Coordinates of C-alpha atoms in Angstrom, one line a residue:
Chain G
X12 CA -2.3 -10.3 27.5
X13 CA -6.1 -10.1 28.1
X14 CA -8.6 -10.6 25.3
X15 CA -9.5 -6.9 25.5
X16 CA -5.9 -5.9 24.8
X17 CA -5.5 -8.4 22.0
X18 CA -8.8 -7.1 20.4
X19 CA -7.6 -3.5 20.7
X20 CA -4.2 -4.3 19.2
X21 CA -5.8 -6.2 16.3
X22 CA -8.1 -3.2 15.6
X23 CA -5.1 -0.9 15.6
X24 CA -3.0 -3.1 13.3
X25 CA -6.0 -3.6 11.0
X26 CA -6.6 0.1 10.7
X27 CA -2.9 0.8 10.0
X28 CA -2.7 -1.9 7.4
X29 CA -6.1 -0.9 5.8
X30 CA -5.1 2.7 5.6
X31 CA -1.8 1.8 4.1
X32 CA -3.5 -0.4 1.5
X33 CA -6.0 2.5 0.7
X34 CA -3.0 4.8 0.1
X35 CA -1.3 2.3 -2.1
X36 CA -4.5 1.5 -4.1
X37 CA -5.5 5.2 -4.3
X38 CA -2.2 6.5 -5.4
X39 CA -0.8 3.8 -7.6
X40 CA -3.3 1.1 -8.6
X41 CA -6.6 2.9 -9.4
X42 CA -6.8 4.8 -12.7
X43 CA -7.2 8.6 -12.9
X44 CA -10.7 10.0 -13.4
X45 CA -11.9 11.0 -16.9
X46 CA -12.8 14.5 -15.7
X47 CA -10.9 15.2 -12.5
X48 CA -7.7 13.4 -13.5
X49 CA -5.4 12.6 -10.5
X50 CA -7.5 14.9 -8.3
X51 CA -9.9 12.0 -7.9
X52 CA -7.4 10.3 -5.6
X53 CA -8.3 12.5 -2.7
X54 CA -11.8 11.0 -2.9
X55 CA -10.5 7.8 -1.3
X56 CA -9.6 9.7 1.8
X57 CA -11.7 12.9 2.1
X58 CA -15.3 11.4 2.4
X59 CA -14.0 8.7 4.7
X60 CA -12.4 11.2 7.0
X61 CA -15.6 13.3 7.0
X62 CA -17.7 10.3 7.8
X63 CA -15.5 9.4 10.8
X64 CA -15.9 13.0 12.1
X65 CA -19.7 12.7 11.9
X66 CA -19.7 9.2 13.4
X67 CA -17.5 10.5 16.3
X68 CA -19.9 13.4 17.1
X69 CA -22.8 11.0 16.8
X70 CA -21.2 8.7 19.4
X71 CA -20.5 11.7 21.7
X72 CA -24.2 12.7 21.5
X73 CA -25.5 9.2 22.2
X74 CA -23.0 8.6 25.1
X75 CA -23.9 12.1 26.6
X76 CA -27.6 11.3 26.4
X77 CA -27.0 7.9 28.1
X78 CA -25.0 9.7 30.9
X79 CA -27.8 12.3 31.4
X80 CA -30.5 9.6 31.6
X81 CA -30.5 8.7 35.3
X82 CA -31.0 5.0 34.7
X83 CA -27.9 4.6 32.6
X84 CA -25.8 7.3 34.4
X85 CA -22.2 6.1 34.5
X86 CA -19.0 8.0 34.2
X87 CA -17.9 5.6 31.5
X88 CA -20.4 7.1 29.1
X89 CA -18.9 10.5 29.8
X90 CA -15.4 9.3 29.1
X91 CA -16.6 7.7 25.9
X92 CA -18.2 11.0 24.9
X93 CA -15.0 12.9 25.6
X94 CA -12.7 10.4 23.9
X95 CA -15.0 10.3 20.8
X96 CA -15.2 14.1 20.6
X97 CA -11.4 14.4 20.7
X98 CA -11.0 12.0 17.8
X99 CA -13.9 13.8 16.1
X100 CA -12.2 17.2 16.3
X101 CA -9.0 15.7 14.8
X102 CA -10.9 14.2 11.9
X103 CA -12.9 17.4 11.4
X104 CA -9.6 19.2 11.1
X105 CA -8.4 16.6 8.6
X106 CA -11.7 17.0 6.6
X107 CA -11.1 20.7 6.4
X108 CA -7.5 20.3 5.3
X109 CA -8.2 17.5 2.7
X110 CA -11.1 19.5 1.4
X111 CA -9.0 22.6 1.1
X112 CA -6.3 20.6 -0.8
X113 CA -9.0 19.5 -3.3
X114 CA -10.6 22.9 -3.5
X115 CA -7.4 24.7 -4.5
X116 CA -7.0 23.1 -8.0
X117 CA -10.7 22.6 -8.5
X118 CA -12.2 25.9 -7.4
X119 CA -9.0 27.9 -7.6
X120 CA -9.1 28.9 -3.9
X121 CA -8.0 27.2 -0.6
X122 CA -11.2 28.3 1.0
X123 CA -14.7 29.2 -0.1
X124 CA -17.8 30.1 1.8
X125 CA -19.7 27.1 0.5
X126 CA -22.4 25.6 2.9
X127 CA -20.6 22.3 3.7
X128 CA -17.3 24.0 4.3
X129 CA -18.8 26.7 6.5
X130 CA -20.8 24.1 8.5
X131 CA -17.7 21.9 9.0
X132 CA -15.6 24.8 10.2
X133 CA -18.3 25.8 12.7
X134 CA -18.6 22.2 13.8
X135 CA -14.9 22.2 14.4
X136 CA -15.1 25.3 16.5
X137 CA -18.2 24.1 18.3
X138 CA -16.5 20.8 19.5
X139 CA -13.2 22.6 20.2
X140 CA -15.3 24.6 22.7
X141 CA -16.7 21.4 24.0
X142 CA -13.2 20.0 24.6
X143 CA -12.2 23.2 26.3
X144 CA -15.2 22.9 28.6
X145 CA -14.1 19.4 29.5
X146 CA -10.7 20.6 30.5
X147 CA -12.1 23.6 32.4
X148 CA -14.6 21.7 34.6
X149 CA -13.6 20.6 38.1
X150 CA -14.1 17.0 39.1
X151 CA -15.4 14.1 37.0
X152 CA -19.0 14.4 38.1
X153 CA -19.4 18.1 37.5
X154 CA -17.5 17.8 34.2
X155 CA -19.7 14.9 33.1
X156 CA -23.0 16.7 33.7
X157 CA -22.0 19.9 32.1
X158 CA -20.3 18.4 29.2
X159 CA -23.2 16.0 28.5
X160 CA -25.6 19.0 28.3
X161 CA -23.1 20.9 26.1
X162 CA -22.7 17.9 23.8
X163 CA -26.5 17.6 23.3
X164 CA -26.9 21.4 22.8
X165 CA -24.1 21.2 20.2
X166 CA -25.9 18.3 18.4
X167 CA -29.1 20.4 18.3
X168 CA -27.1 23.2 16.7
X169 CA -25.6 21.1 13.9
X170 CA -28.7 20.9 11.7
X171 CA -29.6 24.6 12.5
X172 CA -26.1 25.7 11.4
X173 CA -26.2 23.5 8.4
X174 CA -29.6 24.7 7.1
X175 CA -28.9 28.4 7.8
X176 CA -25.7 28.2 5.9
X177 CA -27.2 26.1 3.1
X178 CA -29.8 28.8 2.7
X179 CA -27.2 31.4 2.7
X180 CA -25.3 30.0 -0.3
X181 CA -24.6 26.8 -2.3
X182 CA -21.9 25.6 -4.7
X183 CA -20.7 22.3 -3.3
X184 CA -20.2 19.1 -5.3
X185 CA -23.3 17.0 -4.7
X186 CA -22.6 13.7 -2.9
X187 CA -21.6 11.0 -5.4
X188 CA -22.0 7.6 -3.6
X189 CA -25.1 8.5 -1.5
X190 CA -27.0 10.5 -4.1
X191 CA -30.8 10.6 -3.7
X192 CA -31.4 7.6 -5.9
X193 CA -28.8 5.6 -4.0
X194 CA -27.2 4.3 -7.2
X195 CA -23.4 4.7 -6.8
X196 CA -22.0 6.4 -9.8
X197 CA -18.6 4.9 -9.3
X198 CA -17.1 1.6 -10.5
X199 CA -15.0 -1.4 -9.8
X200 CA -11.5 -0.8 -8.4
X201 CA -12.4 2.7 -7.4
X202 CA -15.5 1.7 -5.4
X203 CA -13.5 -1.0 -3.6
X204 CA -10.7 1.4 -2.7
X205 CA -13.2 3.9 -1.4
X206 CA -14.9 1.2 0.7
X207 CA -11.6 0.1 2.1
X208 CA -10.8 3.7 3.0
X209 CA -14.1 4.0 4.9
X210 CA -13.6 0.7 6.8
X211 CA -9.9 1.4 7.7
X212 CA -10.7 5.0 8.9
X213 CA -13.6 3.7 10.9
X214 CA -11.3 1.1 12.5
X215 CA -8.7 3.9 13.2
X216 CA -11.5 5.9 14.9
X217 CA -12.4 2.9 17.1
X218 CA -8.8 2.3 18.0
X219 CA -8.0 5.9 18.8
X220 CA -11.2 6.4 20.8
X221 CA -10.5 3.2 22.8
X222 CA -7.0 4.5 23.6
X223 CA -8.2 7.9 24.6
X224 CA -11.0 6.3 26.7
X225 CA -8.4 4.2 28.6
X226 CA -6.3 7.4 29.2
X227 CA -9.3 9.2 30.6
X228 CA -10.2 6.4 32.9
X229 CA -6.6 6.3 34.2
X230 CA -6.5 10.0 34.7
X231 CA -9.7 9.9 36.8
X232 CA -8.4 6.9 38.8
X233 CA -5.2 8.8 39.4
X234 CA -7.1 11.8 40.6
X235 CA -9.2 9.8 43.0
X236 CA -6.1 8.0 44.3
X237 CA -4.2 11.2 44.8
X238 CA -7.1 12.7 46.8
X239 CA -7.3 9.6 49.0
X240 CA -3.6 9.6 49.6
X241 CA -3.6 13.3 50.5
X242 CA -6.5 12.8 52.9
X243 CA -4.7 9.9 54.6
X244 CA -1.5 12.0 55.0
X245 CA -3.5 14.9 56.6
X246 CA -5.2 12.5 58.9
X247 CA -1.9 10.9 59.9
X248 CA -0.5 14.4 60.6
X249 CA -3.4 15.1 62.9
X250 CA -3.0 11.7 64.7
X251 CA -6.4 10.5 63.4
X252 CA -6.6 6.9 62.3
X253 CA -6.5 6.6 58.6
X254 CA -9.7 5.9 56.6
X255 CA -9.9 2.6 54.9
X256 CA -8.3 3.2 51.5
X257 CA -11.1 3.3 49.0
X258 CA -10.6 1.4 45.9
X259 CA -11.5 3.8 43.1
X260 CA -14.8 2.4 41.7
X261 CA -13.8 3.3 38.1
X262 CA -10.4 1.7 38.4
X263 CA -12.0 -1.6 39.5
X264 CA -14.6 -1.5 36.8
X265 CA -12.1 -1.1 34.0
Chain I
X21 CA -42.4 28.0 36.9
X22 CA -43.7 31.2 35.3
X23 CA -44.1 32.9 38.7
X24 CA -40.5 32.0 39.5
X25 CA -39.4 33.2 36.1
X26 CA -41.0 36.6 36.7
X27 CA -39.4 36.8 40.2
X28 CA -35.9 36.0 38.8
X29 CA -36.3 38.4 35.9
X30 CA -37.5 41.2 38.2
X31 CA -34.5 40.5 40.5
X32 CA -32.0 40.7 37.7
X33 CA -33.5 43.8 36.2
X34 CA -33.6 45.5 39.6
X35 CA -29.9 44.7 40.1
X36 CA -29.2 46.3 36.7
X37 CA -31.3 49.4 37.6
X38 CA -29.2 49.9 40.7
X39 CA -25.8 48.9 39.4
X40 CA -26.2 50.0 35.7
X41 CA -23.4 47.8 34.5
X42 CA -25.0 47.0 31.2
X43 CA -26.1 50.7 30.6
X44 CA -22.8 52.2 31.7
X45 CA -20.3 49.7 30.4
X46 CA -21.8 47.2 27.9
X47 CA -23.8 49.8 25.9
X48 CA -20.8 52.2 25.4
X49 CA -18.7 49.1 24.5
X50 CA -21.2 48.1 21.7
X51 CA -21.2 51.7 20.5
X52 CA -17.4 51.8 20.5
X53 CA -17.5 48.6 18.3
X54 CA -19.6 50.4 15.7
X55 CA -17.0 53.3 15.6
X56 CA -14.1 50.8 15.3
X57 CA -15.8 49.0 12.4
X58 CA -16.0 52.4 10.6
X59 CA -12.3 53.0 11.2
X60 CA -11.5 49.5 10.0
X61 CA -13.6 50.0 6.8
X62 CA -12.0 53.4 6.2
X63 CA -15.4 55.1 7.0
X64 CA -16.4 54.4 3.4
X65 CA -20.1 55.4 3.2
X66 CA -20.9 52.8 0.4
X67 CA -19.3 50.0 2.4
X68 CA -20.9 51.0 5.7
X69 CA -24.2 51.4 4.0
X70 CA -24.0 47.9 2.5
X71 CA -22.7 46.2 5.6
X72 CA -24.5 48.3 8.3
X73 CA -27.0 45.5 9.3
X74 CA -24.3 42.9 9.7
X75 CA -22.0 45.2 11.7
X76 CA -24.9 46.0 14.0
X77 CA -25.5 42.4 14.7
X78 CA -21.8 41.7 15.3
X79 CA -21.9 44.5 17.9
X80 CA -25.0 43.0 19.5
X81 CA -23.3 39.6 19.7
X82 CA -20.3 41.0 21.5
X83 CA -22.6 42.9 23.8
X84 CA -24.5 39.6 24.5
X85 CA -21.3 37.9 25.6
X86 CA -20.8 40.7 28.2
X87 CA -24.4 40.8 29.3
X88 CA -24.3 37.0 29.9
X89 CA -21.0 37.3 31.8
X90 CA -22.7 39.9 34.0
X91 CA -25.8 37.7 34.4
X92 CA -23.6 34.8 35.6
X93 CA -21.5 37.2 37.7
X94 CA -24.4 38.4 39.8
X95 CA -25.1 34.8 40.8
X96 CA -21.5 33.9 41.7
X97 CA -20.8 37.1 43.6
X98 CA -21.7 37.5 47.3
X99 CA -20.6 33.9 47.9
X100 CA -23.0 31.6 46.1
X101 CA -26.1 33.6 45.3
X102 CA -27.1 31.0 42.7
X103 CA -27.0 28.4 45.4
X104 CA -29.4 30.6 47.4
X105 CA -31.9 30.6 44.5
X106 CA -31.9 26.8 44.5
X107 CA -32.2 26.6 48.3
X108 CA -35.2 28.9 48.1
X109 CA -36.9 26.2 46.1
X110 CA -37.1 28.1 42.9
X111 CA -37.7 25.9 39.9
X112 CA -34.6 25.6 37.7
X113 CA -36.7 26.1 34.6
X114 CA -38.0 29.3 36.2
X115 CA -34.5 30.5 36.9
X116 CA -33.5 29.8 33.2
X117 CA -36.6 31.6 31.8
X118 CA -36.2 34.5 34.2
X119 CA -32.5 35.0 33.5
X120 CA -33.1 34.7 29.8
X121 CA -35.9 37.3 29.9
X122 CA -33.8 39.7 31.9
X123 CA -30.9 39.4 29.4
X124 CA -33.4 39.7 26.5
X125 CA -35.0 42.9 27.9
X126 CA -31.6 44.5 28.5
X127 CA -30.4 43.6 25.0
X128 CA -33.6 44.9 23.4
X129 CA -33.0 48.3 25.1
X130 CA -29.4 48.2 24.0
X131 CA -30.4 47.4 20.4
X132 CA -32.8 50.3 20.3
X133 CA -30.0 52.7 21.1
X134 CA -27.6 51.0 18.7
X135 CA -30.1 51.3 15.9
X136 CA -30.1 55.1 16.3
X137 CA -26.3 54.9 16.4
X138 CA -26.0 53.0 13.2
X139 CA -28.5 55.3 11.5
X140 CA -26.4 58.3 12.4
X141 CA -22.9 56.9 12.1
X142 CA -23.4 54.8 8.9
X143 CA -26.0 57.1 7.3
X144 CA -28.6 54.3 7.2
X145 CA -32.2 55.2 6.4
X146 CA -34.3 53.1 8.9
X147 CA -37.0 51.4 6.8
X148 CA -38.9 48.2 7.0
X149 CA -39.3 48.8 10.7
X150 CA -41.7 45.8 11.2
X151 CA -39.1 43.4 9.9
X152 CA -36.3 45.1 11.8
X153 CA -38.2 44.9 15.0
X154 CA -39.4 41.3 14.5
X155 CA -35.8 40.2 13.7
X156 CA -34.5 42.0 16.7
X157 CA -37.1 40.5 19.1
X158 CA -36.8 36.9 17.7
X159 CA -33.0 37.1 17.3
X160 CA -32.6 38.5 20.8
X161 CA -34.8 35.7 22.3
X162 CA -32.5 33.1 20.7
X163 CA -29.3 34.9 21.9
X164 CA -30.6 35.3 25.4
X165 CA -31.7 31.6 25.7
X166 CA -28.5 30.2 24.2
X167 CA -26.5 32.7 26.3
X168 CA -28.1 31.7 29.5
X169 CA -27.4 28.0 28.8
X170 CA -23.8 28.6 28.0
X171 CA -23.4 31.1 30.8
X172 CA -24.5 28.4 33.3
X173 CA -22.3 25.7 31.6
X174 CA -19.2 27.9 31.9
X175 CA -20.1 29.3 35.4
X176 CA -17.8 28.5 38.3
X177 CA -15.1 27.6 36.0
X178 CA -11.8 29.3 36.6
X179 CA -11.6 30.3 32.9
X180 CA -15.2 31.5 32.5
X181 CA -14.4 34.8 30.8
X182 CA -12.4 33.2 28.0
X183 CA -14.5 30.0 27.8
X184 CA -17.9 31.6 27.2
X185 CA -17.2 33.3 23.9
X186 CA -15.5 30.2 22.5
X187 CA -18.6 28.1 23.5
X188 CA -21.3 30.6 22.7
X189 CA -20.3 32.3 19.5
X190 CA -20.2 29.3 17.1
X191 CA -23.6 28.2 18.4
X192 CA -25.3 31.5 17.7
X193 CA -23.6 31.9 14.3
X194 CA -27.0 31.1 12.6
X195 CA -28.6 34.0 14.5
X196 CA -26.0 36.4 13.3
X197 CA -26.4 35.1 9.7
X198 CA -30.2 35.2 9.7
X199 CA -30.7 38.5 11.6
X200 CA -28.0 40.3 9.6
X201 CA -29.6 39.1 6.3
X202 CA -33.1 40.2 7.4
X203 CA -31.8 43.6 8.4
X204 CA -29.7 44.0 5.3
X205 CA -32.8 43.3 3.1
X206 CA -35.1 45.5 5.1
X207 CA -32.6 48.4 5.2
X208 CA -32.1 48.1 1.5
X209 CA -35.8 48.5 1.0
X210 CA -36.6 44.8 0.1
X211 CA -38.3 43.6 3.3
X212 CA -40.2 40.8 1.5
X213 CA -37.5 38.0 1.5
X214 CA -36.5 38.9 5.0
X215 CA -39.7 37.2 6.3
X216 CA -38.1 33.8 5.6
X217 CA -35.2 34.6 7.8
X218 CA -37.6 35.6 10.6
X219 CA -39.1 32.1 10.6
X220 CA -35.6 30.8 11.0
X221 CA -34.9 33.1 13.9
X222 CA -38.2 32.1 15.5
X223 CA -37.3 28.5 15.2
X224 CA -33.8 29.0 16.8
X225 CA -35.4 30.9 19.7
X226 CA -38.0 28.1 20.3
X227 CA -35.4 25.3 20.1
X228 CA -33.1 27.0 22.7
X229 CA -35.9 28.0 25.0
X230 CA -37.1 24.4 25.1
X231 CA -33.6 23.0 25.4
X232 CA -32.7 25.4 28.2
X233 CA -36.0 24.8 30.1
X234 CA -35.3 21.0 30.0
X235 CA -31.6 21.0 30.6
X236 CA -31.2 23.7 33.2
X237 CA -31.8 21.4 36.1
X238 CA -29.0 19.1 35.0
X239 CA -26.6 22.0 34.7
X240 CA -27.5 23.4 38.1
X241 CA -27.4 20.1 39.9
X242 CA -23.8 20.7 41.0
X243 CA -24.4 24.3 42.0

């Protein structure tokens, strides 16, 4: 097993163990909150999941910019952007679901048109569109160029959507750990569980993105190889000497 | 770049003058949407009165999707007309600005007709005309710019027709929100607070104009 594989497997195992520990600490070990009671337990997961969603879209934006910049243009950046966005969409979905689960007992409704919820739902749809564009574009190079532009346009839209919606209405819980004075209003065991949740979910993100990235690279290599084989067959049919089989550049650089 | 933009805009508008696709198909469709909204809301005058501004902008948004499809369509019909524009040495930024301007001009004309339609169908008294017009112009500039970017991104894809609305509509949600609020306030006789929404619409338009001007070359690289 190569070092890369060992590292990847370790990250996977660490994320599963960490998430398991977070669930155990969050559900059984930590005390209920004075005001929110057992509802507080969702706090160990929900902000961490939302953080991963934003991290994922951030990585997609940076990777897309690196692809578009001619000096760093490489299909690997595009694959990273795509893999990260896929994980980001899953985590945005989870953010919406976990927020909804918290909202029902707290606000009395599954859904409310509060700025953060509305922004997150639009973000979800925005990146769902991005993933559809990835599937719809023909050929890795065309896909990479178009999707990089789409990812950057989407990132430009995020603050616009957020501020328009914020202006529109507001009723969300203000952030607790990262409040403006940066003094966490949360103590001991609870803070550690929350931190563990953040770390394990981030590891899960890294692991899932790496796996999806590997899949994307294999898919591209497969496509290149299929094309080369088909060309060789047609040339053989026509009695033309076969072209030297090209080694897919991406396959060799993996 | 500006000369190229003018040429491209004039070309697209000339095609529209001759084919009248937007006038004969998109405009009636937008009008139909307004009628369907009234059916859905039981033609209740109070509800229609309160929501008229928002419904107008939803109709405009749907019409924009069709106008953008059309704008992309004229480049991909007749073989690869878009490729021809590039081969003729026209600046990609000029193509972007020209196509946006043509879409914008068609939408403004469409909005003028739709405004009369909402006034009649929903019994709205048109007041605060300055705010209404400013919101329409700024909002349309943003819609046209964003529409042109996404039109080009989804062009030459086999699933263009279904892909464009999915990509485009979430992005322009802020335009719908701001323009609808500005219109609602103006139509209700309180144009004052609407001015804040105008600044927002202006900002959106500028951001997408600049983004499109910078990014259009990368999108068109592959033809």
